Coordinates of N, CA and C in Angstrom, one line a residue:
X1 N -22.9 -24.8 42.8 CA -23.6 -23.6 43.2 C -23.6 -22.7 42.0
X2 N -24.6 -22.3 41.8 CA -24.9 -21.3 40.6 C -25.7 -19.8 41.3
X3 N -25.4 -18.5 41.1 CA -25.4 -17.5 41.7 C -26.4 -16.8 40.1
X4 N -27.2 -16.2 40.5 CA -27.9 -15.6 39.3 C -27.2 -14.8 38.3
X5 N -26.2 -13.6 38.9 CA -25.7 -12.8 38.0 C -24.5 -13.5 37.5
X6 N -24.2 -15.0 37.3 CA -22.9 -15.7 37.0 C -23.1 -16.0 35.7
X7 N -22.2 -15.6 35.0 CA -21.9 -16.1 33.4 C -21.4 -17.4 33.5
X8 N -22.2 -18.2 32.8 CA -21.5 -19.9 33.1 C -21.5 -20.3 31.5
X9 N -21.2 -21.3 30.8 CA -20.4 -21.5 30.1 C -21.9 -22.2 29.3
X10 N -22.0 -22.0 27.8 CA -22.9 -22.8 27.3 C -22.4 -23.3 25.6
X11 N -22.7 -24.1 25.5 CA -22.3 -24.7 24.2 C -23.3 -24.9 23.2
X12 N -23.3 -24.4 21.9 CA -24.4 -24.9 20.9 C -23.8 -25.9 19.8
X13 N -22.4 -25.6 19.8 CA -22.1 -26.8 18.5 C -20.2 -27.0 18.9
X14 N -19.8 -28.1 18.4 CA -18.0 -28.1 18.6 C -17.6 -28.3 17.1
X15 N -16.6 -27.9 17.4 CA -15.9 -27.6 15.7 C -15.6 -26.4 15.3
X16 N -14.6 -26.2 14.3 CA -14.7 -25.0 13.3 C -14.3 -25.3 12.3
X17 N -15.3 -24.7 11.3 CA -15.1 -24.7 9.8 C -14.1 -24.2 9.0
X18 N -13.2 -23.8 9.7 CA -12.0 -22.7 9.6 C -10.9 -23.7 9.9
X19 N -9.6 -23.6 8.9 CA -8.4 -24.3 9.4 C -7.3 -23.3 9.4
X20 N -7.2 -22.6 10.4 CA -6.3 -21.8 10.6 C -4.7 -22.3 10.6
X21 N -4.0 -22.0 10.1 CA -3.0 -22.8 10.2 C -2.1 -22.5 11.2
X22 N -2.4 -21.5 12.8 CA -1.8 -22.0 13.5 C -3.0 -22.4 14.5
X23 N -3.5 -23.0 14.2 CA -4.5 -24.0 15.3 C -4.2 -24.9 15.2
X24 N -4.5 -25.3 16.6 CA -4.3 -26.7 17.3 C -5.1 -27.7 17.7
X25 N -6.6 -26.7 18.0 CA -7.5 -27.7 18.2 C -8.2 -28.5 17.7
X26 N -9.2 -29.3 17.8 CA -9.1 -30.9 17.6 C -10.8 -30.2 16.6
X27 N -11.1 -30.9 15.1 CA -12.8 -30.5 15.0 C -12.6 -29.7 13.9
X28 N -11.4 -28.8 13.7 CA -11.4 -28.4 12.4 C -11.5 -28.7 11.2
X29 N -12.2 -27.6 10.4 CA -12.7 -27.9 9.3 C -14.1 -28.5 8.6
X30 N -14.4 -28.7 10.0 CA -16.1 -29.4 10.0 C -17.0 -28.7 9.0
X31 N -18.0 -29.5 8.9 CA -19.0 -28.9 7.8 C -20.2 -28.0 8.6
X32 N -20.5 -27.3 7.4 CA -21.3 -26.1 8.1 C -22.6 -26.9 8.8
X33 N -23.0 -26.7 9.9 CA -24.1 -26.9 10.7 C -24.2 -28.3 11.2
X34 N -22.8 -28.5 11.3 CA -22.7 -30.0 11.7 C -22.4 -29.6 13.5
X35 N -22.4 -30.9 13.4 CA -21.8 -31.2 15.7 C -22.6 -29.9 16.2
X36 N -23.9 -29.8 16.2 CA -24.9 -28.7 16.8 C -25.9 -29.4 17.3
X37 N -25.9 -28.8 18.9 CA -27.5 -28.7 19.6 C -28.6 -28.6 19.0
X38 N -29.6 -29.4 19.4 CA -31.0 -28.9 18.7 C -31.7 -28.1 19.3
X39 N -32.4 -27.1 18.6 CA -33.2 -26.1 19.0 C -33.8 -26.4 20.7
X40 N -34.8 -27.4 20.3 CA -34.8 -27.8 21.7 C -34.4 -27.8 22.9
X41 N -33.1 -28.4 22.6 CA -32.9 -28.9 23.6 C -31.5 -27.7 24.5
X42 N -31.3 -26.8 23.5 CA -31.0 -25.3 23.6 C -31.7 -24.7 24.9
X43 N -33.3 -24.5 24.2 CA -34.0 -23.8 24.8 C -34.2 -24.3 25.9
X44 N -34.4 -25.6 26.3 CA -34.8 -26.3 27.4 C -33.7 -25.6 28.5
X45 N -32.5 -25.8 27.9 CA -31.2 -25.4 29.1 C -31.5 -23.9 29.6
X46 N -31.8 -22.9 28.2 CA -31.8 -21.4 28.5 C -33.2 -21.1 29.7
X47 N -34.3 -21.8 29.4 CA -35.5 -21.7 30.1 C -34.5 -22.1 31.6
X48 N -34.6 -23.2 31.7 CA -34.1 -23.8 33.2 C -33.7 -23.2 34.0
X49 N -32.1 -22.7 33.1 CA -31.3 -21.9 33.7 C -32.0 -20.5 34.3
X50 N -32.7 -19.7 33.4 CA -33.2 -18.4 34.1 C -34.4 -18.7 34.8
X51 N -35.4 -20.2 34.6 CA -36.4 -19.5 35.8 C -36.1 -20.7 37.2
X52 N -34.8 -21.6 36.8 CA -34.7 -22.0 38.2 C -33.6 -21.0 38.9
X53 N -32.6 -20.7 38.4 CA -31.3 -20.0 39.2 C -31.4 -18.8 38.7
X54 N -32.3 -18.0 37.8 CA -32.0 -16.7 37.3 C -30.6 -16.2 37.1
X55 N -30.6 -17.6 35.8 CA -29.3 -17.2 34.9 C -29.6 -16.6 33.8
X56 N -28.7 -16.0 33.3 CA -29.2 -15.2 31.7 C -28.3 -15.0 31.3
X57 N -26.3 -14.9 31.8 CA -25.5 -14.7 31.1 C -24.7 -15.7 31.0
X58 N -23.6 -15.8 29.7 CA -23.1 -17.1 29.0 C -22.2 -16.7 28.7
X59 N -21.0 -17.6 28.7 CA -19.8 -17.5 27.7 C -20.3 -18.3 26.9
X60 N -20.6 -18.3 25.5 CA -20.5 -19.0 24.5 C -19.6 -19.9 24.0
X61 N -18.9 -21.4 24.1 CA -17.8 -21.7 24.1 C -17.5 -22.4 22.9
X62 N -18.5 -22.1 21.9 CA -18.3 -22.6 20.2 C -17.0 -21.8 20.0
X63 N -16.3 -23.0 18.9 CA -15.0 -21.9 18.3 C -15.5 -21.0 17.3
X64 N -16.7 -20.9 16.9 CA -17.0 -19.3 16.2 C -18.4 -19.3 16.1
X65 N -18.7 -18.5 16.6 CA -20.6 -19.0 16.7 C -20.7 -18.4 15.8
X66 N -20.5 -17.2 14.9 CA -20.8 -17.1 13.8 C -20.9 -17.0 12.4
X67 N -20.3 -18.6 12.7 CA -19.9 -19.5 11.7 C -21.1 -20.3 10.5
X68 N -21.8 -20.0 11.1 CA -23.8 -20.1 10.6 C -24.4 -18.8 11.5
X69 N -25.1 -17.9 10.4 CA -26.2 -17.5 10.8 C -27.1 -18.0 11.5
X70 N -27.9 -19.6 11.1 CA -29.0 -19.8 11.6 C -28.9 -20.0 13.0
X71 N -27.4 -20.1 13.5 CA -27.4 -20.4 15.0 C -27.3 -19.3 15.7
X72 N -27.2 -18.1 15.3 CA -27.1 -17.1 16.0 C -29.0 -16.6 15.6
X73 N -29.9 -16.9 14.7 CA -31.3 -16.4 14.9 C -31.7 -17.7 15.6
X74 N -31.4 -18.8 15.9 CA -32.3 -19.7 16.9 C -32.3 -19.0 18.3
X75 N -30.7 -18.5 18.9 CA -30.6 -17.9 20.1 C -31.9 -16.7 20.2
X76 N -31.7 -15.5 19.0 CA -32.6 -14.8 19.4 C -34.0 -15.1 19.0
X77 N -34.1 -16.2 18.8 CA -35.7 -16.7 18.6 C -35.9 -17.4 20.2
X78 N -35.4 -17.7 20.7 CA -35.1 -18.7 22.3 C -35.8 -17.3 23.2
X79 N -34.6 -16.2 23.0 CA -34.6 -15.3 23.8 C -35.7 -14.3 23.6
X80 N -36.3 -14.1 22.2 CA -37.8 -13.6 22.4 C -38.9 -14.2 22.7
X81 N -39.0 -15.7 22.3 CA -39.6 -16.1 22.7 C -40.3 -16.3 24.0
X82 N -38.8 -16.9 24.9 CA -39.2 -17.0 26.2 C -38.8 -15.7 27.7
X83 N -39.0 -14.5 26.5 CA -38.7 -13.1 27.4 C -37.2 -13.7 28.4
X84 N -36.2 -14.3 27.6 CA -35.1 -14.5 28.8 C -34.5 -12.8 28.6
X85 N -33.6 -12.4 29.6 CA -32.5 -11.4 29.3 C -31.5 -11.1 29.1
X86 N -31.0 -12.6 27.9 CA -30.3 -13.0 27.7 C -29.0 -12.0 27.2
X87 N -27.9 -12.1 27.5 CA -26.6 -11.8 27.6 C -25.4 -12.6 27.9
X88 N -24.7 -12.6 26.8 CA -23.1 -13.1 26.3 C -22.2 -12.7 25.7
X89 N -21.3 -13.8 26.1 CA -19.7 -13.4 25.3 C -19.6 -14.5 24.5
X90 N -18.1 -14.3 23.1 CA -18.5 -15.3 22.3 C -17.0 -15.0 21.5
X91 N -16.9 -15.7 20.9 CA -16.0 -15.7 19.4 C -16.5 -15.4 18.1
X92 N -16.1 -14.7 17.5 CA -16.8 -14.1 16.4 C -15.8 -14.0 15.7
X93 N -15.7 -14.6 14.0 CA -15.0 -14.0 13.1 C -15.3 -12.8 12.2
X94 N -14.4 -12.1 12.6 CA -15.0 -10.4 11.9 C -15.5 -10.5 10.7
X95 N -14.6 -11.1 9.7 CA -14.8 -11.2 8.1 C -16.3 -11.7 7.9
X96 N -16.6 -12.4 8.6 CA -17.9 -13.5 8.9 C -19.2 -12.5 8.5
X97 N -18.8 -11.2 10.2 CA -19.7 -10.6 10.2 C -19.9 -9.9 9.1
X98 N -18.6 -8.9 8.9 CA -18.8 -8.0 7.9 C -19.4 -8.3 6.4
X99 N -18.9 -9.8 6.3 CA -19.4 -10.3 4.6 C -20.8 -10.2 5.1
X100 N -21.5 -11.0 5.8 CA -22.9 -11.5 6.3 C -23.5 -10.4 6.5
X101 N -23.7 -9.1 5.9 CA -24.6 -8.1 6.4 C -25.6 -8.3 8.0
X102 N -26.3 -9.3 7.7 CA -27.6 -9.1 9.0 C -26.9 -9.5 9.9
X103 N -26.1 -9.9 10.6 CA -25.3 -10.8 11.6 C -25.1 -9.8 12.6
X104 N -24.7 -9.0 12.5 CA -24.8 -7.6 13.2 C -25.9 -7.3 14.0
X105 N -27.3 -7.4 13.1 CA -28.1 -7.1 14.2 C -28.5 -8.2 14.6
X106 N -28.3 -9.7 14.2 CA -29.1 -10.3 14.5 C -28.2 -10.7 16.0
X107 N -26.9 -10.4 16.2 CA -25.8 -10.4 17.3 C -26.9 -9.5 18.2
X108 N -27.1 -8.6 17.9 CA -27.5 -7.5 18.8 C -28.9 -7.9 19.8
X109 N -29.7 -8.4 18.3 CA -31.3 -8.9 19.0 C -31.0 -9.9 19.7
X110 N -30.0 -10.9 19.8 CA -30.0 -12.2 20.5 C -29.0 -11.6 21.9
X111 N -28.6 -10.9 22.0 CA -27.8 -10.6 23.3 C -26.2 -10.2 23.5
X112 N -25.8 -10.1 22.6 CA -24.4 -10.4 22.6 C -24.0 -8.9 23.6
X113 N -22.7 -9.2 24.4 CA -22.4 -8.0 25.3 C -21.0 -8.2 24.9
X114 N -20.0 -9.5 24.6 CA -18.8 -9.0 24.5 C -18.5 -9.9 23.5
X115 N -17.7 -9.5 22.6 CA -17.3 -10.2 21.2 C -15.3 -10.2 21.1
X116 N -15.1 -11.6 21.2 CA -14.0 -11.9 21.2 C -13.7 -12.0 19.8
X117 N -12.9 -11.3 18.7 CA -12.4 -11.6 17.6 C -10.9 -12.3 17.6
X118 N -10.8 -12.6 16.8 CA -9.3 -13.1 16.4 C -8.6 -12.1 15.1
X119 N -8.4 -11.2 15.5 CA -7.6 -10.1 14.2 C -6.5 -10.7 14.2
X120 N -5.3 -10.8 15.2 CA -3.9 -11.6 15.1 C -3.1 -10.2 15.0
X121 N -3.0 -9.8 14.0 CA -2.0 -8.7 13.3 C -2.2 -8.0 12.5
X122 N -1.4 -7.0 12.4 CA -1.9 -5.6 11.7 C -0.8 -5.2 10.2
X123 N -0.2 -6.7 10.6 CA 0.7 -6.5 9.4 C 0.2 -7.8 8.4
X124 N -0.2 -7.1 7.4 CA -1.1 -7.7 6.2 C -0.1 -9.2 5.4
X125 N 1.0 -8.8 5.5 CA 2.1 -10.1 4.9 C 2.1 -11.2 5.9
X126 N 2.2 -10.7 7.2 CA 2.3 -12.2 8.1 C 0.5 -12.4 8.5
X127 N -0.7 -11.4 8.5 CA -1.7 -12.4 8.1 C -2.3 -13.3 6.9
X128 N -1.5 -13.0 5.9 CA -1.6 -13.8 4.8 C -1.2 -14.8 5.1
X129 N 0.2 -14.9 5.8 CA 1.1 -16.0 6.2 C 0.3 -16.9 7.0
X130 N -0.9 -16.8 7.6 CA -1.3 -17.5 8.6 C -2.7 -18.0 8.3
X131 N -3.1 -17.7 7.1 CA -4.4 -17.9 6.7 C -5.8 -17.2 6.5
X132 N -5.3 -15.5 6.9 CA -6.2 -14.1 7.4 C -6.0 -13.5 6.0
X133 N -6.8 -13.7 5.2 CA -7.0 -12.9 3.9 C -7.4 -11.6 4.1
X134 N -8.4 -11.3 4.9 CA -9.2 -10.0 5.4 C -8.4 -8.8 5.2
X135 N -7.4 -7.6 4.3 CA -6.8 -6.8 4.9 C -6.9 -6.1 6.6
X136 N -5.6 -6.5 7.3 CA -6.5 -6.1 9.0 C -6.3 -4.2 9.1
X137 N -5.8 -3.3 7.9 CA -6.4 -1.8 8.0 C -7.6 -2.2 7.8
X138 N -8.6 -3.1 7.1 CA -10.2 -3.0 6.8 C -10.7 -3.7 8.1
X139 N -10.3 -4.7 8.5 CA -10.5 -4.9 10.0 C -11.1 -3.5 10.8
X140 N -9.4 -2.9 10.9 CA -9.9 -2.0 11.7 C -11.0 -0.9 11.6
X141 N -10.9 -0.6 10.1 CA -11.9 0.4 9.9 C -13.6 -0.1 10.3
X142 N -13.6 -1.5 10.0 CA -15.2 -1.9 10.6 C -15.0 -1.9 11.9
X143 N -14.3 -2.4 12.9 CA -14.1 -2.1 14.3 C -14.7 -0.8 14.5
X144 N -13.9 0.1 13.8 CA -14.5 1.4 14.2 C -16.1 1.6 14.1
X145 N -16.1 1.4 12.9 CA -17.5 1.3 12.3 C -18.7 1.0 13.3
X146 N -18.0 -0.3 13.8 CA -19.0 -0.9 14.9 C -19.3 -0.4 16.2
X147 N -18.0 0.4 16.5 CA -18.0 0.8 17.6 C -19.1 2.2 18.0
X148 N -18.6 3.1 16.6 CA -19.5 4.3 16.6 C -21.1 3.9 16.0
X149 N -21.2 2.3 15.6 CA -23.0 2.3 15.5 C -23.3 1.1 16.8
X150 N -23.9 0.2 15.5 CA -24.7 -1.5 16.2 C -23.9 -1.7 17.8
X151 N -22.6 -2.1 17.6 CA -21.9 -2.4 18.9 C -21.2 -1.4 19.8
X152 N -21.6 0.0 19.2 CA -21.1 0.8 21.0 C -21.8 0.6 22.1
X153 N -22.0 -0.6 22.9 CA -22.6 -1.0 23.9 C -22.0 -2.2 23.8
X154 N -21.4 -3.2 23.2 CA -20.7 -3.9 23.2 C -19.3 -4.0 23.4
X155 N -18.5 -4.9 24.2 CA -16.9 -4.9 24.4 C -16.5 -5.9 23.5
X156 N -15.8 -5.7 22.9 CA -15.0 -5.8 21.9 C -13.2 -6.1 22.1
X157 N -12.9 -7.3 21.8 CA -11.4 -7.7 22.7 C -11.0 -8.8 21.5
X158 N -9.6 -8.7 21.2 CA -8.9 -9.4 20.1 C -7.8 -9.8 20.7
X159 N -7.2 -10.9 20.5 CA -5.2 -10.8 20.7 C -5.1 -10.6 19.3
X160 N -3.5 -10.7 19.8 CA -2.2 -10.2 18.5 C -1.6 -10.7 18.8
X161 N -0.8 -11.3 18.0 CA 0.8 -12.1 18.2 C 2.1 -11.3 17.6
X162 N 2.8 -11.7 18.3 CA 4.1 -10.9 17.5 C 5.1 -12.2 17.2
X163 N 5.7 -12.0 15.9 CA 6.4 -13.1 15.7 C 6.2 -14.5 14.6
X164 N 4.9 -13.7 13.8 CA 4.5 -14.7 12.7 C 5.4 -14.2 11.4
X165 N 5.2 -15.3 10.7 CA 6.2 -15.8 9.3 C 7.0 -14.5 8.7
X166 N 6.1 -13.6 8.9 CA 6.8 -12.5 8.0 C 6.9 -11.0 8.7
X167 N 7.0 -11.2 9.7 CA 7.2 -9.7 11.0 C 8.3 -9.6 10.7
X168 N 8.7 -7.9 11.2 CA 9.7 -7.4 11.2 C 10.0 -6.7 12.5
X169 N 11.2 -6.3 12.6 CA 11.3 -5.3 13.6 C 10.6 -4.3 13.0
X170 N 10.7 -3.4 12.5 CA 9.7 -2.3 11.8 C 8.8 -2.4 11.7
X171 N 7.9 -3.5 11.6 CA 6.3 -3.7 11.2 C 6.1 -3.7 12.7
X172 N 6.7 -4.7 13.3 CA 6.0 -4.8 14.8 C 6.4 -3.4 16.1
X173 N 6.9 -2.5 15.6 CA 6.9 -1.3 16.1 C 6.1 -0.3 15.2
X174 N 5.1 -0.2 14.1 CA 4.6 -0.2 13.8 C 3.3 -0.4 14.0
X175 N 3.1 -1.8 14.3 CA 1.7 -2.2 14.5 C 1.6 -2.2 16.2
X176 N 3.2 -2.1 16.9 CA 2.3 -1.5 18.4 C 2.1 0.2 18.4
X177 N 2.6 1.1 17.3 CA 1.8 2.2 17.5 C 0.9 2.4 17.1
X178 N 0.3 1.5 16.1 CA -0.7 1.5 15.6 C -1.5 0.8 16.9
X179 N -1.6 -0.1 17.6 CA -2.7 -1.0 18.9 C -2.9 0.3 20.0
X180 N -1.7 1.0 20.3 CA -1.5 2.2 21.3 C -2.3 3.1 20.9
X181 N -2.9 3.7 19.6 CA -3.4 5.0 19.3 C -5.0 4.2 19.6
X182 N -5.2 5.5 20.6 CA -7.1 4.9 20.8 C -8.2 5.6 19.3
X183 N -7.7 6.1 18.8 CA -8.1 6.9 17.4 C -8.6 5.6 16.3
X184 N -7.2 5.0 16.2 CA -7.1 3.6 15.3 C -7.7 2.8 15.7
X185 N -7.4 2.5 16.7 CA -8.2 0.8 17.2 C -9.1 1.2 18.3
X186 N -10.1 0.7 18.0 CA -11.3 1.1 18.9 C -11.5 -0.5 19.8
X187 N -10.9 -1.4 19.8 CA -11.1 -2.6 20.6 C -10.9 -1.6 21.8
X188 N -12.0 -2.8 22.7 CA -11.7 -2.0 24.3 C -10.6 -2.9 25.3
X189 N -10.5 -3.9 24.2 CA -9.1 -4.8 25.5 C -8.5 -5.2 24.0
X190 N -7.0 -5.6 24.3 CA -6.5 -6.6 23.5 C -5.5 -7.2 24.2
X191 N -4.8 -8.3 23.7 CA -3.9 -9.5 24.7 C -3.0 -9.6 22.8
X192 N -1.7 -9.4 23.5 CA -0.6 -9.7 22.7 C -0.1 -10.3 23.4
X193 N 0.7 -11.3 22.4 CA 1.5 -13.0 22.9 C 2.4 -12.7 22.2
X194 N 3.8 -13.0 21.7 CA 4.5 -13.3 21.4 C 4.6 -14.2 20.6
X195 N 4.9 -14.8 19.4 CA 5.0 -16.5 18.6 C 5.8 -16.8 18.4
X196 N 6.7 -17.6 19.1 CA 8.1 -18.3 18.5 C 8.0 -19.4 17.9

């Protein structure tokens, strides 16, 4: 049974190009624009879907869809083309966007409604520890960024872990008053886990 307003699950490619060193799942490290759907046969599902069940929303279930550009302008080439009204959630690596200038809008023209990042932590020694070069104060600052332009119409949701290689009691009372102040962090959800 499929209900029109139901966000159901769509896939364009498996793998990540990314070897985070605390992942587990299976595909990492793949090469860029490898294990991907063909345009085709994309579109064929996105058509289907909205003019037999008037579906149009998706969880995206790539481990980073914006891991290639080109896969995020095929979506909005699908979605202008075939007037879908189209809207999704997804995984996004922030650094991705921010290096990639156009990604931002081209997120915007293809549909995106809620963007799952992976920030981790706010303490810069245990994201080094883990494979997160990005400083996460510049993190936040684009967060903001995004929130007050392209993506304030977009939800925006990260976890955090407490408990990587180089935390402290200090840091991690630190970085939860820093997740607490709505000033600082402009995410609209976040999920803290613990890492033992």
């Amino acid at each position: 049974i499929i209900l029109p307003k139901q966000r159901i699950g769509l896939e364009l490619g498996r793998g990540c190009i990314f070897k985070c060193t605390f992942c587990e799942f299976n595909l990492i490290g793949k090469q860029k624009g490898t294990y991907t759907r063909s345009t085709s046969r994309l579109e064929d599902e996105l058509k289907r879907n909205w003019e037999e069940y008037g579906v149009s929303r998706y969880w995206i279930t790539d481990d980073t869809l914006n891991d290639d550009t080109a896969k995020l302008e095929r979506i909005a080439e699908i979605k202008t083309k075939n007037n879908i009204p189209l809207k999704y959630a997804c995984f996004l690596r922030l650094d991705l966007q921010n290096r990639l200038k156009d990604q931002t809008d081209i997120l915007v023209e293809s549909g995106i409604e809620y963007a799952h990042y992976g920030i981790e932590t706010l303490i810069h020694e245990s994201a080094i520890a883990i494979g997160k070069g990005w400083h996460p104060e510049e993190q936040m600052e684009y967060i903001r960024e995004l929130k007050d332009g392209k993506f304030k119409d977009v939800f925006l949701h990260s976890n955090f872990m407490y408990g990587l290689p180089e935390d402290s009691l200090e840091g991690l009372k630190w970085m939860h008053k820093k997740l607490i102040d709505i000033e600082y962090n402009r995410l609209d959800q976040i999920v803290v886990q613990s890492y033992t």
